[in-house]
Amino acid sequence: MSDEFTPYPKNPLIQSFFANIGRTDSIGSGVRNLYMYTPIYVDGGKPELFEDDVFRISIPLNKSAAAEAEDNKTLTERQQKIYDMICENKHLSVEQVMSDISLSRATVFREYAINNQPQVVPT
């Protein structure tokens, strides 16, 4: 495991509650697993962890894995329309999408979540 990263709960009270009812593993077990299994799946690559206001992780992929992931990523017509709207207007509101495409708020969020998957960058 990386020496620069020290896992700690963002909200100790909530973490303690879920640990007591058996719904979480120990703090840092996921990070240990990342460092243990990532090299197996990405030809020796190591994950990069970024701890800011939002925790992010970057896992390197080899070119064949990146190509496979890209091939599997296709958008429906509605998803493509929402994507195009976002590209045209970076400050697009959910209400604008709802009115322009006649969708419910929940559907807009669901479609956006599908489109907002992490980007695959080959190494």
Coordinates of C-alpha atoms in Angstrom, one line a residue:
M1 CA 0.0 0.0 0.0
S2 CA 1.2 3.5 -0.7
D3 CA 2.9 5.3 2.2
E4 CA 1.5 8.6 1.2
F5 CA -2.1 7.7 1.7
T6 CA -3.7 7.3 5.1
P7 CA -7.3 6.2 5.0
Y8 CA -9.6 7.8 7.5
P9 CA -13.4 8.1 7.7
K10 CA -14.9 11.4 6.4
N11 CA -17.7 11.0 8.9
P12 CA -16.5 8.9 11.8
L13 CA -20.0 8.7 13.4
I14 CA -21.6 7.2 10.3
Q15 CA -18.6 4.9 9.6
S16 CA -18.8 3.6 13.2
F17 CA -22.6 3.0 12.9
F18 CA -22.2 1.0 9.6
A19 CA -19.2 -0.9 11.0
N20 CA -21.3 -1.9 14.1
I21 CA -24.1 -3.3 12.0
G22 CA -21.7 -5.2 9.8
R23 CA -22.2 -3.2 6.6
T24 CA -18.6 -2.0 6.1
D25 CA -15.1 -3.4 6.1
S26 CA -12.3 -1.9 8.0
I27 CA -11.1 1.5 6.9
G28 CA -8.5 1.2 4.2
S29 CA -9.4 -2.4 3.1
G30 CA -10.5 -1.2 -0.3
V31 CA -7.3 0.7 -0.8
R32 CA -5.3 -2.4 0.2
N33 CA -7.3 -4.4 -2.4
L34 CA -6.7 -1.8 -5.1
Y35 CA -2.9 -2.0 -4.5
M36 CA -3.1 -5.8 -4.4
Y37 CA -5.3 -6.5 -7.4
T38 CA -4.6 -3.6 -9.8
P39 CA -1.2 -4.9 -11.0
I40 CA -2.8 -8.3 -11.9
Y41 CA -5.4 -6.7 -14.2
V42 CA -3.4 -3.9 -15.7
D43 CA 0.0 -5.6 -16.4
G44 CA 1.8 -4.3 -13.3
G45 CA 0.2 -0.8 -13.2
K46 CA -0.4 1.0 -9.9
P47 CA -3.5 3.0 -9.0
E48 CA -3.2 6.7 -8.2
L49 CA -5.3 8.1 -5.4
F50 CA -6.3 11.7 -5.2
E51 CA -7.8 12.9 -1.9
D52 CA -9.3 16.3 -2.2
D53 CA -12.9 17.4 -1.4
V54 CA -13.9 14.5 -3.7
F55 CA -11.9 11.3 -3.5
R56 CA -10.8 10.1 -6.9
I57 CA -8.8 7.2 -8.2
S58 CA -7.0 6.6 -11.5
I59 CA -6.4 3.1 -12.6
P60 CA -4.2 2.7 -15.7
L61 CA -5.5 0.4 -18.4
N62 CA -3.5 -1.3 -21.1
K63 CA -4.5 -0.5 -24.7
S64 CA -6.6 -3.6 -25.3
A65 CA -8.6 -3.0 -22.1
A66 CA -9.2 0.6 -23.1
A67 CA -10.3 -0.4 -26.6
E68 CA -12.7 -3.0 -25.2
A69 CA -14.2 -0.5 -22.7
E70 CA -14.6 2.1 -25.5
D71 CA -16.3 -0.5 -27.8
N72 CA -18.9 -1.3 -25.1
K73 CA -19.8 2.4 -24.6
T74 CA -22.7 3.3 -26.8
L75 CA -25.4 5.9 -26.2
T76 CA -29.1 5.6 -26.8
E77 CA -30.7 8.4 -28.9
R78 CA -32.0 10.1 -25.8
Q79 CA -28.6 9.9 -24.1
Q80 CA -26.9 11.3 -27.2
K81 CA -29.3 14.2 -27.2
I82 CA -28.6 15.0 -23.6
Y83 CA -24.9 14.7 -24.2
D84 CA -25.1 17.1 -27.2
M85 CA -27.1 19.6 -25.1
I86 CA -24.4 19.5 -22.3
C87 CA -21.7 20.0 -24.9
E88 CA -23.5 23.1 -26.3
N89 CA -24.2 24.6 -22.9
K90 CA -21.9 23.7 -20.0
H91 CA -24.3 25.4 -17.5
L92 CA -27.3 23.5 -18.7
S93 CA -29.9 23.0 -15.9
V94 CA -31.9 19.8 -15.2
E95 CA -35.0 21.9 -15.7
Q96 CA -33.9 22.8 -19.2
V97 CA -33.3 19.2 -20.2
M98 CA -36.7 18.2 -18.6
S99 CA -38.6 20.8 -20.7
D100 CA -36.6 20.4 -24.0
I101 CA -36.9 16.6 -24.1
S102 CA -40.1 16.1 -21.9
L103 CA -38.5 13.9 -19.3
S104 CA -39.0 13.5 -15.6
R105 CA -36.3 14.8 -13.2
A106 CA -35.5 11.2 -12.2
T107 CA -35.0 10.1 -15.8
V108 CA -32.7 13.1 -16.5
F109 CA -30.5 12.2 -13.5
R110 CA -30.5 8.5 -14.5
E111 CA -29.5 9.3 -18.0
Y112 CA -26.8 11.7 -16.9
A113 CA -25.4 9.2 -14.4
I114 CA -25.0 6.7 -17.3
N115 CA -23.2 9.3 -19.4
N116 CA -21.0 10.5 -16.5
Q117 CA -18.9 7.4 -16.2
P118 CA -15.1 7.7 -15.7
Q119 CA -13.2 8.3 -18.9
V120 CA -11.0 5.4 -20.2
V121 CA -7.4 6.6 -21.0
P122 CA -5.0 4.0 -22.5
T123 CA -1.5 3.8 -21.1

